[in-house]
Amino acid sequence: MAEIIGNVPGRMDAAAATIGMFDGVHRGHLWLIEQLRRFADARGLRSAVVTFANHPQNVLRPNSGLRLIMPLAERLRLIAATGVDYIVVMNFTTKLSQLDSRGFMSLLQRDYSTRAILMGYNHRFGHNRNEQFQHYLAHGRELQLEVERAEEYIGAFAPVSSSIVRRQLEAGDVAGAADKLGRRFGFTGSVNHGFARGRGIGFPTANVVLPSPLLLVPRDGVYAVEVTLPDGSRRGGMANIGTRPTFDDGSERSIEVHIIDFEGNLYGRQIKVDFCARLRDERHMSSIDELRTQLTADLAATKLILGKQL
């Protein structure tokens, strides 16, 4: 299991490092980390992934509206599962953003025992983003740091990037996002009291609240999902993301999940929701009977999809 090194420099053996946000820990990230482990082993070094607790863009452009694919704890869990030796987690600050690439490389060398750096294929870091790979090589020679560029990910689902995954999720393309991620997109949230509209029409729902407003939620609509309950068991379900226009409940966006064949009290508990397929847009129904008919059709479609996927 990887050792997590916090923002305060800790004791590390000599290491080869790669640097990035790694939001989503998608196929491209996994390919880079696989290369890092080989790169480190060939040099008798430990492997280290250097990442940030917060996204640089949310510091440099706080009004950008950037949403994260996953919270820090999940990102670290997935990175650790790759078998790297260290994960260095830095707080991205305005002061850190003012370092040029040479200064950042020197910081890694001084405080985190970095002896070699494997650059992501098209990754740049430091204050001057106009630098090319040859500039990093020159900095490395000055600092006596070996610098190498990783091979580009050219797998079946290329190109892959966190930005592409975000755009897919914002468009509701959860299947496409799953292809890029190598697993279904999902999130964990707490079940809070909602409007209890669904229970009255035979489709009780869990109102899921995410731990941070910075986390990305797919486009409004109805989705087939798989739900992991607090006891670890899994159930099929369907999720509605949106503003419940049939009930005219206002403009506040909510995540309502109907868990198939489940009876129990989940209030105050956490559940994980993994998105399997998009069913349709959220839309206003002319009556409760029309809504009930539509939800019945949605449920049948969900069972058909989950029967093929689970």
Short mmCIF file of C-alpha atoms in Angstrom, two decimals:
data_model
loop_
_atom_site.label_atom_id
_atom_site.label_comp_id
_atom_site.label_asym_id
_atom_site.label_seq_id
_atom_site.Cartn_x
_atom_site.Cartn_y
_atom_site.Cartn_z
CA MET A 1 0.00 0.00 0.00
CA ALA A 2 1.29 3.44 -0.91
CA GLU A 3 2.53 5.71 1.84
CA ILE A 4 0.70 9.04 1.79
CA ILE A 5 3.06 11.99 2.25
CA GLY A 6 1.30 15.20 3.21
CA ASN A 7 2.08 18.80 2.36
CA VAL A 8 4.81 18.91 5.00
CA PRO A 9 7.93 17.22 3.61
CA GLY A 10 8.29 13.72 5.01
CA ARG A 11 10.94 11.07 4.98
CA MET A 12 11.14 9.33 1.64
CA ASP A 13 13.67 7.07 0.01
CA ALA A 14 15.11 8.20 -3.31
CA ALA A 15 12.23 8.23 -5.78
CA ALA A 16 11.18 8.69 -9.37
CA ALA A 17 8.12 10.92 -9.57
CA THR A 18 5.36 11.87 -11.94
CA ILE A 19 3.17 14.91 -11.42
CA GLY A 20 -0.49 15.68 -12.05
CA MET A 21 -3.97 16.20 -10.68
CA PHE A 22 -5.11 12.67 -11.69
CA ASP A 23 -8.78 13.62 -11.36
CA GLY A 24 -10.81 10.55 -12.29
CA VAL A 25 -7.75 8.25 -12.34
CA HIS A 26 -8.71 7.32 -15.90
CA ARG A 27 -7.08 4.94 -18.38
CA GLY A 28 -4.48 7.51 -19.39
CA HIS A 29 -3.49 8.07 -15.76
CA LEU A 30 -3.20 4.34 -15.14
CA TRP A 31 -1.00 3.95 -18.22
CA LEU A 32 1.28 6.75 -16.96
CA ILE A 33 1.55 5.21 -13.48
CA GLU A 34 2.32 1.80 -14.98
CA GLN A 35 5.20 3.40 -16.89
CA LEU A 36 6.33 5.21 -13.73
CA ARG A 37 6.67 1.95 -11.82
CA ARG A 38 8.79 0.44 -14.59
CA PHE A 39 10.83 3.65 -14.86
CA ALA A 40 11.52 3.65 -11.10
CA ASP A 41 12.32 -0.07 -10.91
CA ALA A 42 14.84 0.18 -13.75
CA ARG A 43 16.73 2.82 -11.75
CA GLY A 44 16.50 1.23 -8.35
CA LEU A 45 14.21 4.01 -7.12
CA ARG A 46 10.86 4.10 -5.34
CA SER A 47 7.86 5.34 -7.33
CA ALA A 48 6.03 8.52 -6.30
CA VAL A 49 2.89 10.16 -7.66
CA VAL A 50 2.80 13.88 -6.88
CA THR A 51 -0.70 15.32 -6.82
CA PHE A 52 -2.72 18.14 -5.29
CA ALA A 53 -5.45 18.18 -2.66
CA ASN A 54 -7.27 20.93 -4.57
CA HIS A 55 -7.47 21.64 -8.28
CA PRO A 56 -5.12 24.42 -9.47
CA GLN A 57 -7.84 25.92 -11.64
CA ASN A 58 -10.09 26.44 -8.62
CA VAL A 59 -7.28 28.50 -7.06
CA LEU A 60 -6.19 30.44 -10.13
CA ARG A 61 -9.67 30.90 -11.64
CA PRO A 62 -12.13 30.43 -8.75
CA ASN A 63 -15.11 31.47 -10.90
CA SER A 64 -14.37 28.94 -13.64
CA GLY A 65 -17.09 26.57 -12.45
CA LEU A 66 -14.78 23.55 -12.66
CA ARG A 67 -16.25 20.47 -11.00
CA LEU A 68 -14.19 17.44 -9.96
CA ILE A 69 -14.86 13.89 -11.10
CA MET A 70 -14.10 12.50 -7.65
CA PRO A 71 -13.16 13.62 -4.11
CA LEU A 72 -9.58 13.46 -2.87
CA ALA A 73 -10.06 10.32 -0.74
CA GLU A 74 -11.32 8.29 -3.71
CA ARG A 75 -8.55 9.61 -5.94
CA LEU A 76 -5.92 8.58 -3.41
CA ARG A 77 -7.53 5.16 -2.98
CA LEU A 78 -7.40 4.46 -6.71
CA ILE A 79 -3.84 5.74 -7.08
CA ALA A 80 -2.71 3.64 -4.11
CA ALA A 81 -4.31 0.57 -5.70
CA THR A 82 -1.83 0.83 -8.60
CA GLY A 83 1.00 -0.26 -6.29
CA VAL A 84 3.05 2.96 -6.25
CA ASP A 85 5.29 3.44 -3.23
CA TYR A 86 4.43 7.04 -2.35
CA ILE A 87 1.68 9.55 -3.01
CA VAL A 88 2.78 13.11 -2.31
CA VAL A 89 -0.28 15.30 -1.68
CA MET A 90 0.34 19.04 -1.88
CA ASN A 91 -2.00 21.92 -1.18
CA PHE A 92 -2.06 24.05 -4.30
CA THR A 93 -1.67 27.67 -3.25
CA THR A 94 -1.12 30.99 -4.96
CA LYS A 95 2.46 30.90 -3.67
CA LEU A 96 3.05 27.47 -5.18
CA SER A 97 1.56 28.64 -8.48
CA GLN A 98 4.25 31.31 -8.72
CA LEU A 99 7.05 28.74 -8.92
CA ASP A 100 8.43 28.15 -12.38
CA SER A 101 9.02 24.57 -13.53
CA ARG A 102 12.67 24.62 -12.46
CA GLY A 103 11.70 25.85 -9.01
CA PHE A 104 9.08 23.13 -8.64
CA MET A 105 11.53 20.45 -9.75
CA SER A 106 14.05 21.77 -7.24
CA LEU A 107 11.39 21.63 -4.50
CA LEU A 108 10.68 17.97 -5.30
CA GLN A 109 14.37 17.19 -5.29
CA ARG A 110 15.02 18.97 -1.98
CA ASP A 111 11.93 18.06 0.05
CA TYR A 112 10.72 14.79 -1.48
CA SER A 113 13.90 12.88 -2.39
CA THR A 114 13.11 13.04 -6.11
CA ARG A 115 15.96 11.80 -8.29
CA ALA A 116 14.11 11.39 -11.58
CA ILE A 117 10.91 12.73 -13.14
CA LEU A 118 8.68 10.97 -15.68
CA MET A 119 6.65 13.62 -17.49
CA GLY A 120 3.17 12.86 -18.72
CA TYR A 121 3.18 12.79 -22.52
CA ASN A 122 1.63 16.26 -22.94
CA HIS A 123 1.84 17.49 -19.35
CA ARG A 124 3.24 20.86 -18.32
CA PHE A 125 3.74 22.33 -14.89
CA GLY A 126 5.15 25.47 -13.33
CA HIS A 127 4.35 29.13 -13.86
CA ASN A 128 5.48 29.20 -17.50
CA ARG A 129 3.18 26.87 -19.39
CA ASN A 130 4.76 27.81 -22.72
CA GLU A 131 7.80 25.66 -21.98
CA GLN A 132 8.42 22.58 -24.10
CA PHE A 133 9.88 19.23 -23.10
CA GLN A 134 13.41 20.35 -23.98
CA HIS A 135 13.16 23.05 -21.32
CA TYR A 136 12.41 20.41 -18.65
CA LEU A 137 15.35 18.40 -19.90
CA ALA A 138 17.60 21.45 -19.52
CA HIS A 139 16.32 22.11 -15.98
CA GLY A 140 16.97 18.47 -15.14
CA ARG A 141 20.56 18.66 -16.36
CA GLU A 142 21.16 21.74 -14.22
CA LEU A 143 19.67 20.08 -11.16
CA GLN A 144 21.14 16.65 -11.88
CA LEU A 145 17.64 15.21 -12.16
CA GLU A 146 16.90 12.66 -14.85
CA VAL A 147 13.87 13.70 -16.90
CA GLU A 148 12.05 11.46 -19.35
CA ARG A 149 8.73 11.76 -21.18
CA ALA A 150 6.18 8.97 -20.91
CA GLU A 151 4.68 7.31 -23.95
CA GLU A 152 1.29 8.55 -25.09
CA TYR A 153 -1.77 6.44 -24.24
CA ILE A 154 -3.00 5.04 -27.56
CA GLY A 155 -5.37 2.35 -26.27
CA ALA A 156 -8.80 1.53 -27.61
CA PHE A 157 -10.44 4.48 -25.86
CA ALA A 158 -7.90 7.18 -26.75
CA PRO A 159 -7.84 10.10 -26.54
CA VAL A 160 -8.44 10.21 -22.79
CA SER A 161 -8.29 13.20 -20.46
CA SER A 162 -10.08 14.44 -17.36
CA SER A 163 -11.51 17.31 -19.42
CA ILE A 164 -13.03 14.87 -21.92
CA VAL A 165 -14.59 12.82 -19.10
CA ARG A 166 -16.05 15.96 -17.53
CA ARG A 167 -17.59 17.01 -20.84
CA GLN A 168 -19.11 13.56 -21.32
CA LEU A 169 -20.67 13.60 -17.85
CA GLU A 170 -21.95 17.14 -18.32
CA ALA A 171 -23.64 15.87 -21.49
CA GLY A 172 -25.10 12.85 -19.65
CA ASP A 173 -22.93 10.36 -21.56
CA VAL A 174 -22.19 8.11 -18.59
CA ALA A 175 -21.44 5.13 -20.85
CA GLY A 176 -18.80 7.08 -22.75
CA ALA A 177 -17.29 8.33 -19.49
CA ALA A 178 -17.12 4.75 -18.21
CA ASP A 179 -15.13 3.77 -21.32
CA LYS A 180 -12.57 6.50 -20.65
CA LEU A 181 -12.40 5.83 -16.91
CA GLY A 182 -12.21 2.05 -17.22
CA ARG A 183 -15.06 1.74 -14.71
CA ARG A 184 -18.45 3.28 -14.10
CA PHE A 185 -18.65 6.87 -12.91
CA GLY A 186 -20.16 7.12 -9.44
CA PHE A 187 -20.26 9.05 -6.23
CA THR A 188 -20.95 8.55 -2.54
CA GLY A 189 -23.38 10.78 -0.68
CA SER A 190 -25.51 11.01 2.43
CA VAL A 191 -29.22 10.26 2.39
CA ASN A 192 -31.17 13.27 3.66
CA HIS A 193 -34.86 14.01 4.03
CA GLY A 194 -36.31 15.24 0.76
CA PHE A 195 -39.80 16.12 -0.45
CA ALA A 196 -41.03 12.49 -0.17
CA ARG A 197 -42.84 12.90 -3.49
CA GLY A 198 -41.87 9.49 -4.82
CA ARG A 199 -43.24 7.52 -1.91
CA GLY A 200 -46.71 8.87 -2.52
CA ILE A 201 -46.79 7.47 -6.07
CA GLY A 202 -45.20 4.11 -5.35
CA PHE A 203 -41.58 5.00 -6.14
CA PRO A 204 -39.87 5.93 -2.86
CA THR A 205 -36.51 7.61 -3.32
CA ALA A 206 -33.38 8.35 -1.34
CA ASN A 207 -32.40 12.01 -1.54
CA VAL A 208 -28.61 11.91 -1.97
CA VAL A 209 -26.47 14.89 -0.95
CA LEU A 210 -22.84 15.02 -2.04
CA PRO A 211 -20.10 16.02 0.43
CA SER A 212 -18.89 18.99 -1.66
CA PRO A 213 -20.44 21.42 -4.17
CA LEU A 214 -17.21 21.08 -6.19
CA LEU A 215 -18.08 17.52 -7.23
CA LEU A 216 -19.46 16.95 -10.71
CA VAL A 217 -23.02 15.66 -11.14
CA PRO A 218 -24.10 14.34 -14.57
CA ARG A 219 -26.55 16.26 -16.72
CA ASP A 220 -30.16 16.37 -15.52
CA GLY A 221 -32.10 13.29 -16.47
CA VAL A 222 -33.05 9.76 -15.49
CA TYR A 223 -30.41 7.04 -15.24
CA ALA A 224 -30.14 3.32 -14.57
CA VAL A 225 -27.78 2.94 -11.60
CA GLU A 226 -26.29 0.41 -9.23
CA VAL A 227 -26.48 1.33 -5.54
CA THR A 228 -24.11 0.11 -2.84
CA LEU A 229 -25.90 0.16 0.51
CA PRO A 230 -24.25 0.84 3.90
CA ASP A 231 -23.93 -2.92 4.55
CA GLY A 232 -21.99 -3.37 1.31
CA SER A 233 -24.81 -5.08 -0.57
CA ARG A 234 -25.71 -3.88 -4.06
CA ARG A 235 -29.09 -3.17 -5.59
CA GLY A 236 -30.26 -1.92 -8.92
CA GLY A 237 -31.95 1.44 -9.05
CA MET A 238 -32.86 4.46 -11.09
CA ALA A 239 -31.77 8.00 -10.36
CA ASN A 240 -33.43 11.28 -11.24
CA ILE A 241 -31.19 14.33 -11.36
CA GLY A 242 -32.94 17.66 -11.71
CA THR A 243 -35.57 19.97 -10.26
CA ARG A 244 -38.70 17.74 -10.23
CA PRO A 245 -40.66 19.91 -12.71
CA THR A 246 -43.86 17.87 -12.45
CA PHE A 247 -44.15 18.86 -8.80
CA ASP A 248 -42.97 22.44 -9.41
CA ASP A 249 -40.57 22.17 -6.45
CA GLY A 250 -38.49 25.17 -7.53
CA SER A 251 -35.08 25.44 -9.13
CA GLU A 252 -32.97 23.56 -6.57
CA ARG A 253 -31.25 20.59 -8.17
CA SER A 254 -31.52 17.25 -6.39
CA ILE A 255 -30.41 13.63 -6.79
CA GLU A 256 -33.25 11.20 -6.07
CA VAL A 257 -32.54 7.46 -6.23
CA HIS A 258 -35.22 4.75 -6.29
CA ILE A 259 -33.64 1.50 -5.06
CA ILE A 260 -35.39 -1.51 -6.55
CA ASP A 261 -37.06 -3.86 -4.06
CA PHE A 262 -35.58 -2.08 -1.04
CA GLU A 263 -37.36 -1.34 2.19
CA GLY A 264 -35.53 0.31 5.04
CA ASN A 265 -34.41 3.55 6.62
CA LEU A 266 -31.30 5.09 5.08
CA TYR A 267 -31.57 8.57 6.56
CA GLY A 268 -28.20 9.82 7.73
CA ARG A 269 -26.38 6.90 6.07
CA GLN A 270 -24.12 6.93 3.05
CA ILE A 271 -24.74 5.11 -0.22
CA LYS A 272 -22.68 4.84 -3.38
CA VAL A 273 -24.39 5.40 -6.73
CA ASP A 274 -22.74 4.08 -9.92
CA PHE A 275 -24.19 5.18 -13.25
CA CYS A 276 -24.89 2.44 -15.78
CA ALA A 277 -26.88 4.14 -18.55
CA ARG A 278 -28.87 7.27 -19.33
CA LEU A 279 -32.58 6.63 -19.89
CA ARG A 280 -34.03 10.00 -20.80
CA ASP A 281 -34.19 13.73 -20.08
CA GLU A 282 -36.05 14.99 -17.07
CA ARG A 283 -39.31 16.52 -18.25
CA HIS A 284 -42.58 17.93 -16.97
CA MET A 285 -45.50 15.51 -16.90
CA SER A 286 -49.09 16.72 -17.27
CA SER A 287 -50.33 14.68 -14.31
CA ILE A 288 -49.23 12.36 -11.52
CA ASP A 289 -50.76 9.44 -13.41
CA GLU A 290 -48.63 10.26 -16.45
CA LEU A 291 -45.55 10.45 -14.22
CA ARG A 292 -46.36 7.10 -12.61
CA THR A 293 -46.77 5.50 -16.06
CA GLN A 294 -43.46 6.95 -17.20
CA LEU A 295 -41.65 5.77 -14.06
CA THR A 296 -43.07 2.29 -14.57
CA ALA A 297 -41.62 2.27 -18.09
CA ASP A 298 -38.31 3.63 -16.75
CA LEU A 299 -38.19 0.85 -14.18
CA ALA A 300 -38.74 -1.81 -16.84
CA ALA A 301 -35.98 -0.30 -18.98
CA THR A 302 -33.67 -0.13 -15.96
CA LYS A 303 -34.20 -3.79 -15.11
CA LEU A 304 -33.48 -4.74 -18.72
CA ILE A 305 -30.24 -2.71 -18.77
CA LEU A 306 -29.07 -3.93 -15.38
CA GLY A 307 -29.89 -7.52 -16.29
CA LYS A 308 -27.36 -7.23 -19.10
CA GLN A 309 -24.71 -5.29 -17.16
CA LEU A 310 -24.71 -6.73 -13.63
#
